[in-house]
Coordinates of C-alpha atoms in Angstrom, one line a residue:
Chain A
X1 CA 5.3 30.1 11.6
X2 CA 4.8 33.0 13.4
X3 CA 7.6 32.0 15.4
X4 CA 11.3 34.6 14.0
X5 CA 13.0 31.4 11.9
X6 CA 16.3 31.9 10.1
X7 CA 17.5 29.5 7.2
X8 CA 20.7 27.8 7.1
X9 CA 22.0 26.7 3.9
X10 CA 25.7 26.2 2.2
X11 CA 27.4 29.2 0.3
X12 CA 26.4 28.1 -2.8
X13 CA 22.7 27.6 -2.3
X14 CA 22.3 30.4 0.2
X15 CA 23.8 33.2 -2.6
X16 CA 20.1 31.6 -4.5
X17 CA 17.6 31.2 -1.1
X18 CA 18.7 35.5 -0.3
X19 CA 18.5 36.5 -3.9
X20 CA 16.8 34.7 -6.5
X21 CA 14.1 32.6 -4.2
X22 CA 13.9 35.6 -2.8
X23 CA 12.5 37.9 -5.3
X24 CA 10.6 34.7 -7.4
X25 CA 9.7 32.0 -5.4
X26 CA 8.5 33.6 -1.6
X27 CA 8.7 37.4 -1.4
X28 CA 9.8 37.0 2.6
X29 CA 13.1 38.5 2.8
X30 CA 14.2 35.1 5.0
X31 CA 17.4 35.4 7.3
X32 CA 20.2 33.4 6.3
X33 CA 23.1 31.9 7.8
X34 CA 25.9 31.0 5.2
X35 CA 27.9 27.7 5.8
X36 CA 30.5 26.8 4.3
X37 CA 30.4 24.4 1.0
X38 CA 29.4 21.1 1.4
X39 CA 28.0 20.8 4.1
X40 CA 26.0 17.4 3.0
X41 CA 27.8 14.3 4.0
X42 CA 30.8 15.3 5.7
X43 CA 32.2 14.0 8.8
X44 CA 30.9 14.8 12.2
X45 CA 34.3 17.0 12.4
X46 CA 33.5 19.0 9.4
X47 CA 30.7 19.6 11.1
X48 CA 32.1 20.4 14.3
X49 CA 34.3 22.9 13.0
X50 CA 32.0 24.8 11.1
X51 CA 30.2 25.7 14.2
X52 CA 33.0 26.9 16.2
X53 CA 35.8 28.0 13.4
X54 CA 33.9 28.9 10.6
X55 CA 32.4 32.4 10.3
X56 CA 28.8 32.6 8.3
X57 CA 29.2 33.9 4.7
X58 CA 26.5 36.1 4.5
X59 CA 26.6 38.4 8.0
X60 CA 30.9 37.2 7.6
X61 CA 30.2 37.1 12.0
X62 CA 31.6 34.0 13.9
X63 CA 28.9 31.2 13.4
X64 CA 26.7 30.8 16.2
X65 CA 26.9 34.4 16.4
X66 CA 25.0 35.0 13.1
X67 CA 22.8 32.6 14.3
X68 CA 21.7 34.6 17.6
X69 CA 22.2 37.8 15.3
X70 CA 19.6 36.7 13.2
X71 CA 17.8 35.6 15.7
X72 CA 17.5 39.0 18.2
X73 CA 18.7 41.9 15.7
X74 CA 15.5 43.6 15.0
X75 CA 14.0 44.2 11.5
X76 CA 15.0 46.6 9.1
X77 CA 12.1 49.0 7.4
X78 CA 12.6 46.4 4.1
X79 CA 11.7 43.2 6.5
X80 CA 8.8 44.7 7.9
X81 CA 7.9 45.4 4.0
X82 CA 4.5 44.2 3.1
X83 CA 3.1 44.9 -0.5
X84 CA 3.8 45.0 -4.0
X85 CA 7.4 43.8 -5.5
X86 CA 10.3 46.8 -6.0
X87 CA 12.1 47.1 -9.0
X88 CA 10.5 44.9 -11.5
X89 CA 11.6 45.2 -15.3
X90 CA 9.9 43.9 -18.1
X91 CA 11.7 42.1 -20.1
X92 CA 11.5 43.9 -24.1
X93 CA 10.3 41.9 -27.0
X94 CA 13.1 43.5 -28.7
X95 CA 16.8 44.5 -28.0
X96 CA 18.4 47.3 -28.7
X97 CA 20.2 47.4 -32.1
X98 CA 24.3 47.0 -32.3
X99 CA 26.5 44.5 -34.9
X100 CA 26.8 41.1 -35.0
X101 CA 30.1 40.2 -32.6
X102 CA 28.8 42.7 -29.8
X103 CA 24.8 40.9 -29.9
X104 CA 26.9 37.1 -30.5
X105 CA 28.9 38.5 -27.2
X106 CA 25.5 40.4 -25.5
X107 CA 24.1 36.4 -25.5
X108 CA 27.3 35.2 -24.1
X109 CA 27.7 37.5 -21.7
X110 CA 23.6 37.4 -20.1
X111 CA 24.3 33.1 -20.6
X112 CA 22.0 33.1 -23.2
X113 CA 23.8 30.2 -24.7
X114 CA 26.0 27.4 -24.8
X115 CA 29.0 29.7 -25.6
X116 CA 28.3 28.4 -29.6
X117 CA 28.1 30.8 -32.5
X118 CA 24.5 31.8 -32.7
X119 CA 22.1 32.0 -35.7
X120 CA 21.0 35.5 -34.5
X121 CA 17.2 35.8 -33.6
X122 CA 15.9 38.2 -36.2
X123 CA 12.6 39.0 -36.8
X124 CA 12.4 38.1 -40.2
X125 CA 14.2 34.2 -39.3
X126 CA 11.8 34.1 -36.1
X127 CA 8.7 34.8 -38.6
X128 CA 10.5 32.3 -41.0
X129 CA 10.3 29.3 -38.4
X130 CA 6.9 30.1 -36.9
X131 CA 5.8 29.2 -40.3
X132 CA 6.7 25.2 -39.2
X133 CA 3.7 25.5 -37.4
X134 CA -0.1 25.9 -37.2
X135 CA -0.1 28.0 -34.1
X136 CA 0.2 31.4 -33.7
X137 CA 2.8 33.1 -32.2
X138 CA 1.4 33.5 -28.6
X139 CA -0.2 29.9 -27.7
X140 CA 2.1 29.2 -24.6
X141 CA 3.1 26.4 -24.6
X142 CA 3.7 26.0 -20.9
X143 CA 3.4 27.6 -17.9
X144 CA 7.1 28.3 -15.8
X145 CA 7.1 28.5 -12.6
X146 CA 10.5 27.2 -11.2
X147 CA 12.7 29.6 -11.4
X148 CA 12.1 32.8 -11.6
X149 CA 9.0 32.8 -11.3
X150 CA 5.6 32.7 -12.9
X151 CA 5.3 33.4 -16.6
X152 CA 4.0 32.2 -19.5
X153 CA 6.5 30.0 -22.2
X154 CA 5.0 31.1 -25.8
X155 CA 5.3 29.7 -29.5
X156 CA 6.7 32.9 -30.2
X157 CA 9.8 32.5 -26.8
X158 CA 10.9 28.9 -28.4
X159 CA 11.1 30.1 -32.0
X160 CA 13.6 32.9 -31.7
X161 CA 15.9 29.8 -29.1
X162 CA 14.7 27.4 -32.0
X163 CA 16.6 29.8 -35.0
X164 CA 19.3 30.9 -31.8
X165 CA 20.1 26.5 -32.1
X166 CA 20.6 26.6 -36.2
X167 CA 16.7 25.2 -36.7
X168 CA 15.0 24.8 -39.5
X169 CA 11.0 24.9 -39.7
X170 CA 10.6 21.6 -40.4
X171 CA 12.2 20.6 -36.5
X172 CA 9.3 23.1 -35.3
X173 CA 6.9 20.6 -33.9
X174 CA 9.3 19.0 -32.4
X175 CA 11.7 21.3 -30.8
X176 CA 7.7 22.9 -29.5
X177 CA 7.3 19.7 -28.5
X178 CA 10.5 19.2 -26.9
X179 CA 9.9 23.1 -24.8
X180 CA 7.7 21.5 -23.2
X181 CA 9.9 19.5 -20.6
X182 CA 11.2 23.1 -20.5
X183 CA 13.6 24.1 -17.8
X184 CA 15.0 20.6 -18.0
X185 CA 16.7 18.9 -15.8
X186 CA 18.8 19.8 -12.9
X187 CA 20.1 20.0 -9.1
X188 CA 23.3 20.4 -6.7
X189 CA 24.0 16.5 -8.3
X190 CA 25.2 16.3 -12.3
X191 CA 21.7 16.1 -13.5
X192 CA 20.6 15.7 -17.7
X193 CA 18.6 14.7 -19.5
X194 CA 17.4 12.2 -22.6
X195 CA 15.5 13.2 -25.1
X196 CA 13.7 10.6 -27.2
X197 CA 12.2 10.5 -30.5
X198 CA 9.5 8.0 -32.0
X199 CA 6.9 7.5 -34.7
X200 CA 7.1 9.4 -38.5
X201 CA 8.3 13.1 -37.5
X202 CA 11.9 11.0 -37.0
X203 CA 11.3 10.4 -41.4
X204 CA 10.3 13.6 -41.9
X205 CA 12.4 15.2 -40.8
X206 CA 15.6 13.4 -41.4
X207 CA 16.9 12.4 -37.9
X208 CA 19.9 9.9 -37.7
X209 CA 18.8 6.0 -34.9
X210 CA 21.3 4.4 -37.3
X211 CA 24.9 4.8 -37.5
X212 CA 26.2 7.0 -34.8
X213 CA 23.2 7.7 -33.9
X214 CA 24.4 9.0 -30.3
X215 CA 27.0 10.9 -31.8
X216 CA 27.7 14.5 -34.0
X217 CA 26.6 13.2 -37.2
X218 CA 22.7 15.1 -37.4
X219 CA 21.6 17.5 -38.1
X220 CA 18.9 17.4 -36.0
X221 CA 19.9 15.4 -33.6
X222 CA 22.4 17.8 -32.8
X223 CA 20.2 20.8 -33.2
X224 CA 17.1 19.6 -30.9
X225 CA 19.2 18.6 -28.9
X226 CA 20.7 21.9 -28.4
X227 CA 17.8 23.9 -28.8
X228 CA 16.4 22.2 -25.3
X229 CA 19.5 23.5 -23.6
X230 CA 18.8 26.8 -25.0
X231 CA 15.4 27.0 -23.9
X232 CA 16.3 26.2 -20.7
X233 CA 19.2 28.8 -19.8
X234 CA 16.7 31.8 -21.2
X235 CA 13.6 31.4 -21.3
X236 CA 13.8 28.4 -18.2
X237 CA 16.3 31.1 -16.4
X238 CA 19.1 28.7 -15.5
X239 CA 22.5 30.2 -14.6
X240 CA 25.3 28.4 -12.8
X241 CA 25.5 30.0 -9.8
X242 CA 22.6 32.6 -9.8
X243 CA 20.3 29.4 -10.2
X244 CA 21.8 26.3 -10.9
X245 CA 24.3 24.8 -8.9
X246 CA 25.9 21.0 -9.5
X247 CA 30.0 21.2 -8.8
X248 CA 30.6 18.9 -11.4
X249 CA 27.7 19.4 -13.6
X250 CA 27.5 17.6 -17.2
X251 CA 28.4 17.5 -20.5
X252 CA 25.1 15.1 -21.7
X253 CA 23.7 18.8 -21.6
X254 CA 25.0 20.4 -24.5
X255 CA 22.7 17.6 -27.1
X256 CA 20.7 16.2 -23.9
X257 CA 21.6 12.6 -26.1
X258 CA 18.8 13.3 -28.3
X259 CA 18.4 10.4 -30.8
X260 CA 15.5 8.1 -31.9
X261 CA 14.5 4.5 -32.3
X262 CA 15.3 2.3 -35.1
X263 CA 11.8 1.3 -35.2
X264 CA 12.2 -0.3 -38.5
X265 CA 14.7 -2.1 -36.8
X266 CA 12.4 -4.3 -34.3
X267 CA 12.2 -8.1 -34.1
X268 CA 9.3 -9.7 -34.1
X269 CA 6.7 -8.3 -30.6
X270 CA 9.1 -5.4 -29.9
X271 CA 6.5 -2.5 -29.6
X272 CA 8.4 1.0 -30.5
X273 CA 8.8 2.6 -26.6
X274 CA 5.6 5.3 -27.4
X275 CA 3.3 2.3 -28.0
X276 CA 4.2 1.0 -24.9
X277 CA 3.5 4.0 -23.7
X278 CA 0.2 4.0 -25.0
X279 CA 0.4 6.1 -27.8
X280 CA -0.7 4.6 -31.7
X281 CA 2.3 3.7 -34.3
X282 CA 1.1 6.5 -36.5
X283 CA 1.9 9.0 -33.5
X284 CA 5.4 11.1 -33.2
X285 CA 5.9 11.6 -29.5
X286 CA 9.3 13.0 -27.9
X287 CA 9.9 11.4 -24.2
X288 CA 12.4 13.7 -22.3
X289 CA 14.0 12.0 -19.7
X290 CA 16.1 12.9 -16.1
X291 CA 19.1 11.1 -15.1
X292 CA 22.7 11.5 -14.6
X293 CA 24.2 8.4 -16.5
X294 CA 24.8 6.2 -19.5
X295 CA 27.8 3.2 -19.6
X296 CA 28.2 1.4 -22.1
X297 CA 29.4 -1.6 -23.4
X298 CA 32.0 -0.8 -24.5
X299 CA 32.9 -3.9 -26.9
X300 CA 30.4 -6.3 -28.5
X301 CA 28.7 -9.7 -27.2
X302 CA 30.4 -12.3 -26.2
X303 CA 28.5 -16.0 -27.1
X304 CA 29.7 -17.4 -23.5
X305 CA 28.0 -14.2 -21.7
X306 CA 24.1 -13.4 -23.2
X307 CA 23.6 -10.0 -23.2
X308 CA 21.5 -9.5 -20.4
X309 CA 23.7 -11.1 -17.8
X310 CA 26.5 -8.2 -18.4
X311 CA 23.3 -5.4 -18.8
X312 CA 22.4 -6.6 -15.3
X313 CA 25.7 -6.0 -14.2
X314 CA 26.1 -2.6 -15.1
X315 CA 22.9 -2.5 -14.0
X316 CA 24.4 -3.2 -10.4
X317 CA 25.6 0.7 -10.7
X318 CA 22.7 3.0 -11.2
X319 CA 20.3 4.6 -8.9
X320 CA 17.3 1.9 -9.1
X321 CA 15.4 5.3 -9.7
X322 CA 14.8 4.3 -13.6
X323 CA 16.4 2.5 -16.4
X324 CA 16.8 2.9 -19.9
X325 CA 18.8 0.7 -21.7
X326 CA 19.8 1.3 -25.4
X327 CA 20.0 -1.3 -27.5
X328 CA 21.5 -2.1 -30.9
X329 CA 19.3 -3.7 -33.0
X330 CA 21.8 -6.9 -33.4
X331 CA 21.6 -7.3 -29.7
X332 CA 17.7 -7.0 -29.4
X333 CA 17.9 -10.1 -32.4
X334 CA 20.2 -11.9 -30.2
X335 CA 18.2 -11.4 -26.7
X336 CA 14.8 -12.1 -29.0
X337 CA 16.0 -15.1 -30.5
X338 CA 16.5 -19.3 -29.4
X339 CA 17.6 -19.1 -27.0
X340 CA 17.5 -16.2 -25.1
X341 CA 13.9 -15.5 -26.5
X342 CA 13.2 -12.3 -24.7
X343 CA 9.8 -12.3 -27.0
X344 CA 8.5 -8.3 -26.3
X345 CA 10.5 -5.8 -24.5
X346 CA 8.1 -6.6 -21.5
X347 CA 10.4 -9.9 -21.2
X348 CA 13.5 -8.3 -20.9
X349 CA 12.9 -5.7 -18.5
X350 CA 10.7 -7.9 -15.9
X351 CA 13.9 -10.4 -16.3
X352 CA 16.4 -7.6 -15.6
X353 CA 14.5 -6.3 -12.9
X354 CA 14.3 -9.7 -11.3
X355 CA 17.9 -9.9 -11.2
X356 CA 19.2 -6.6 -11.1
X357 CA 20.8 -7.2 -6.9
X358 CA 23.0 -5.0 -5.1
X359 CA 23.4 -4.8 -1.0
X360 CA 21.3 -2.4 1.2
X361 CA 24.5 -1.0 1.7
X362 CA 24.9 0.5 -2.0
X363 CA 21.4 1.1 -2.6
X364 CA 21.3 3.5 0.0
X365 CA 24.6 5.1 0.3
X366 CA 23.2 6.7 -3.3
X367 CA 22.9 10.2 -1.9
X368 CA 19.8 11.2 -3.8
X369 CA 18.2 7.8 -2.7
X370 CA 18.7 8.6 0.8
X371 CA 17.0 11.9 -0.2
X372 CA 13.8 10.7 -1.5
X373 CA 13.2 8.0 0.3
X374 CA 14.3 8.2 4.0
X375 CA 10.9 9.8 5.4
X376 CA 9.3 7.6 3.7
X377 CA 11.7 4.9 5.5
X378 CA 11.7 6.4 8.5
X379 CA 7.3 6.8 9.0
X380 CA 7.2 2.9 8.1
X381 CA 6.6 1.8 4.7
X382 CA 8.0 -1.2 3.7
X383 CA 10.0 -2.9 2.0
X384 CA 12.0 0.8 2.4
X385 CA 11.6 0.7 6.6
X386 CA 13.4 -2.2 6.4
X387 CA 15.9 -2.1 4.2
X388 CA 16.3 1.0 6.1
X389 CA 17.3 -1.0 9.1
X390 CA 19.7 -3.0 7.7
X391 CA 21.7 -0.5 5.8
X392 CA 22.9 -0.5 9.9
X393 CA 22.4 -3.4 10.8
X394 CA 23.3 -6.2 8.5
X395 CA 23.8 -4.0 5.1
X396 CA 25.3 -6.6 2.8
X397 CA 21.5 -8.0 2.4
X398 CA 20.8 -8.2 -0.9
X399 CA 17.7 -6.4 -2.8
X400 CA 16.4 -5.6 -6.2
X401 CA 16.4 -1.9 -7.4
X402 CA 14.5 -2.0 -10.4
X403 CA 11.1 -3.1 -10.3
X404 CA 10.0 -3.8 -14.4
X405 CA 7.9 -1.0 -15.3
X406 CA 10.9 1.6 -14.9
X407 CA 12.8 -0.7 -17.0
X408 CA 12.7 0.8 -21.0
X409 CA 14.4 -1.2 -23.6
X410 CA 15.1 1.5 -26.8
X411 CA 16.5 0.0 -29.6
X412 CA 18.8 2.4 -32.0
X413 CA 22.1 2.2 -34.4
X414 CA 23.2 0.2 -37.4
X415 CA 23.9 -3.3 -36.4
X416 CA 27.2 -3.8 -34.2
X417 CA 26.4 -5.8 -31.1
X418 CA 27.2 -3.1 -28.7
X419 CA 24.6 -0.7 -26.2
X420 CA 24.0 1.5 -23.4
X421 CA 22.8 0.8 -19.9
X422 CA 22.0 4.0 -18.4
X423 CA 19.2 5.5 -15.7
X424 CA 17.0 8.1 -17.8
X425 CA 13.6 7.5 -16.7
X426 CA 11.8 8.1 -20.2
X427 CA 7.8 8.5 -19.6
X428 CA 4.8 9.2 -22.1
X429 CA 6.4 11.8 -23.5
X430 CA 4.8 14.8 -25.5
X431 CA 3.4 14.8 -28.8
X432 CA 5.0 15.8 -31.7
X433 CA 1.8 16.0 -34.1
X434 CA 0.0 18.7 -31.7
X435 CA 2.6 21.6 -32.5
X436 CA 2.5 20.3 -36.6
Chain B
X1 CA 71.0 61.5 -50.0
X2 CA 70.4 59.3 -47.5
X3 CA 68.9 61.5 -45.2
X4 CA 66.3 62.6 -47.9
X5 CA 65.7 59.0 -48.6
X6 CA 64.3 58.3 -44.9
X7 CA 62.5 61.4 -44.7
X8 CA 60.6 59.9 -47.4
X9 CA 59.9 57.0 -46.6
X10 CA 58.5 58.1 -42.7
X11 CA 56.2 60.6 -44.7
X12 CA 55.1 57.4 -46.9
X13 CA 54.5 55.3 -43.4
X14 CA 52.5 57.7 -42.0
X15 CA 50.2 58.3 -44.6
X16 CA 49.8 54.5 -45.0
X17 CA 49.2 54.6 -41.4
X18 CA 46.3 56.8 -41.5
X19 CA 44.9 55.4 -44.6
X20 CA 44.6 52.7 -42.6
X21 CA 43.4 53.8 -39.0
X22 CA 40.8 55.5 -41.6
X23 CA 39.9 52.6 -43.4
X24 CA 39.3 50.5 -40.3
X25 CA 37.3 53.1 -38.3
X26 CA 34.8 53.8 -41.6
X27 CA 35.1 49.7 -41.4
X28 CA 33.6 50.1 -37.9
X29 CA 31.4 52.7 -38.5
X30 CA 30.1 51.0 -42.1
X31 CA 29.2 47.5 -39.7
X32 CA 24.9 47.2 -40.0
X33 CA 23.0 47.1 -36.8
X34 CA 20.4 44.3 -36.6
X35 CA 18.3 44.0 -33.8
X36 CA 16.7 40.6 -32.7
X37 CA 14.2 39.7 -30.7
X38 CA 15.1 38.9 -26.8
X39 CA 14.8 35.3 -25.6
X40 CA 14.1 36.2 -22.0
X41 CA 10.5 36.3 -20.5
X42 CA 9.3 38.9 -17.8
X43 CA 9.3 37.0 -14.7
X44 CA 7.3 37.9 -11.9
X45 CA 8.4 38.9 -9.1
X46 CA 6.6 37.7 -5.8
X47 CA 4.9 39.9 -3.3
X48 CA 6.6 40.6 -0.2
X49 CA 5.5 38.7 3.1
X50 CA 6.8 40.6 6.6
X51 CA 9.4 38.5 8.8
X52 CA 8.4 37.7 12.0
X53 CA 9.4 40.4 15.6
X54 CA 12.9 39.4 16.6
X55 CA 13.1 38.0 20.0
X56 CA 15.5 40.0 22.3
X57 CA 17.5 37.4 23.4
X58 CA 17.6 33.8 23.5
X59 CA 18.0 33.2 27.7
X60 CA 15.2 31.1 29.3
X61 CA 13.5 30.5 25.4
X62 CA 13.3 27.2 23.4
X63 CA 14.5 27.1 19.5
X64 CA 13.7 23.7 17.2
X65 CA 16.1 22.9 15.0
X66 CA 14.9 21.5 12.0
X67 CA 16.6 18.8 10.0
X68 CA 15.3 18.3 6.3
X69 CA 17.0 16.0 5.1
X70 CA 18.9 17.6 2.6
X71 CA 21.0 14.9 1.1
X72 CA 19.5 11.8 4.2
X73 CA 18.6 12.2 7.3
X74 CA 22.0 11.3 7.6
X75 CA 24.1 14.0 6.1
X76 CA 23.2 17.3 7.4
X77 CA 22.1 15.7 10.6
X78 CA 25.5 16.6 13.0
X79 CA 25.8 20.0 12.4
X80 CA 22.3 20.3 14.4
X81 CA 24.0 18.2 17.0
X82 CA 27.2 20.5 17.3
X83 CA 24.9 23.3 17.3
X84 CA 23.0 22.2 21.1
X85 CA 26.5 21.2 22.1
X86 CA 27.3 25.1 21.8
X87 CA 24.4 26.5 23.1
X88 CA 24.4 24.3 26.1
X89 CA 28.0 25.4 26.8
X90 CA 27.3 29.0 25.7
X91 CA 23.5 29.9 26.4
X92 CA 22.9 27.1 29.1
X93 CA 19.7 28.2 29.1
X94 CA 17.7 28.2 25.9
X95 CA 16.1 24.9 25.6
X96 CA 17.2 23.2 22.8
X97 CA 15.0 20.8 20.2
X98 CA 15.8 18.7 17.3
X99 CA 13.7 17.8 14.8
X100 CA 13.4 16.0 11.8
X101 CA 11.2 17.3 9.1
X102 CA 9.2 14.6 7.8
X103 CA 9.0 14.3 3.8
X104 CA 11.1 14.9 1.3
X105 CA 13.1 18.2 1.7
X106 CA 10.6 20.2 -0.4
X107 CA 7.5 19.1 1.1
X108 CA 5.4 20.9 3.6
X109 CA 4.9 19.8 7.2
X110 CA 2.2 21.5 8.6
X111 CA 1.9 19.2 11.9
X112 CA 5.6 20.5 12.7
X113 CA 5.2 24.1 12.0
X114 CA 2.1 23.9 14.7
X115 CA 4.5 22.6 16.7
X116 CA 6.9 24.7 16.4
X117 CA 4.4 27.9 16.6
X118 CA 2.9 26.3 19.8
X119 CA 6.4 25.3 21.4
X120 CA 9.2 27.0 20.4
X121 CA 9.6 31.0 20.6
X122 CA 12.9 30.7 17.8
X123 CA 13.6 27.9 14.9
X124 CA 16.5 27.7 12.3
X125 CA 15.0 25.2 9.5
X126 CA 18.4 23.6 6.9
X127 CA 20.2 22.6 5.4
X128 CA 21.1 22.4 1.8
X129 CA 24.2 22.7 -0.3

């Protein structure tokens, strides 16, 4: 901007801002003042204390003295420096030799694992993994940018993590397709992910889409889901307190809800998810969806309250940014058959979009919705602008948070009338076949 | 007799201890060393950009306080109101302008940056967390 500027952030973010973000993203040693955490959503009385009684997290000075100093203290020689970065280090392809125990500890010390034991990625094991694809080791799977600066995620690096996670070569094409979504969705909220697999690959590598599909009862579901986490942490550079700042985090990140759809048990007229997204039934795909929550039906369907009504009730608690319902084939059958008669998944999605309602106050009361949509509302985009006014003027006004295209229906399980509603946004997906 | 038995036991214990420690050391030394591959990718650090020169003082100047609306437009706005109040009490000759950036907190706002460049002597941008 050409004028002296100071950045302000809470202590959880400011460490990232003056460290990693400066080194790998903007290259400018911006002066920051660090506020106590949290700032967002705190009452005005707390913000008053922050200004009048707190010290800057960076300099230790009283907050407003620190602001003045940041704008008036002369620049240091380092702050005037323009040119190539200092101290950039090259990562070696191989780590220094050590004992198995020491290496297991090293991987934990570096935060490259989920703190469960890993399979050490020796060159022999990685070479064996690479036999699971026709691609060369230097093939670029994805150009990564954040966090950690621009860099190429190659087939070889994915193979290293696949070995660490305990994968077999037959799983490698699926893992490469998953790797196209590295790093996983992550924010200061408890963001998490869902991995949904469709097509012939499910049966070829032995994925579970039947009994106990969302539990720890299948090697492929377990290992592929875990591998996404290891990839995101090591190659993807996501480390708590350094590049990720969630307070509560999410245990979903251990496995990323890695499941396959029970395509064989779909009612007549209900298409597999990947087909609805534009793929052929014979294609194998994996969709990595970002979200936060999933809520179980807990018990079975009751005859006097057909499942669409309880789904509707439970979906009121979701943000409205997207939804994926995972339902047992038995539930799908009830919804498909008379008297409910949802002939297609789209019919059910449309019914839910038309019938799920919540108050504008509840919808806008969510911090993520407010962060993402408020600027559009303030600029006058409808219906957001009207809703945003109603938050203060008529907060109990009802609104429909979902559009039909946002509500995905996935069928999995083995025959019990139970289901989950989730807020994961399953998209078009990545091709697994491209990585065979 | 008892003394002889005691000495014999003591010597046996010492020999056994020395032998055990020796075996343990050999075992540690003989653990094979393994070479493994690095899962991390070299990240390119950004070229450095210098900061704008600082002011000699804030008195008589104009500062823009820019709310990025992190957490929503109400989530951190009162931080800026409190700052404005503090400046009014402590540096009354400083003109304070509070602005909300348009778009999400990650979105660029070149119109506002141009306005600041034209009208302001300094800026504070925040606040996340």
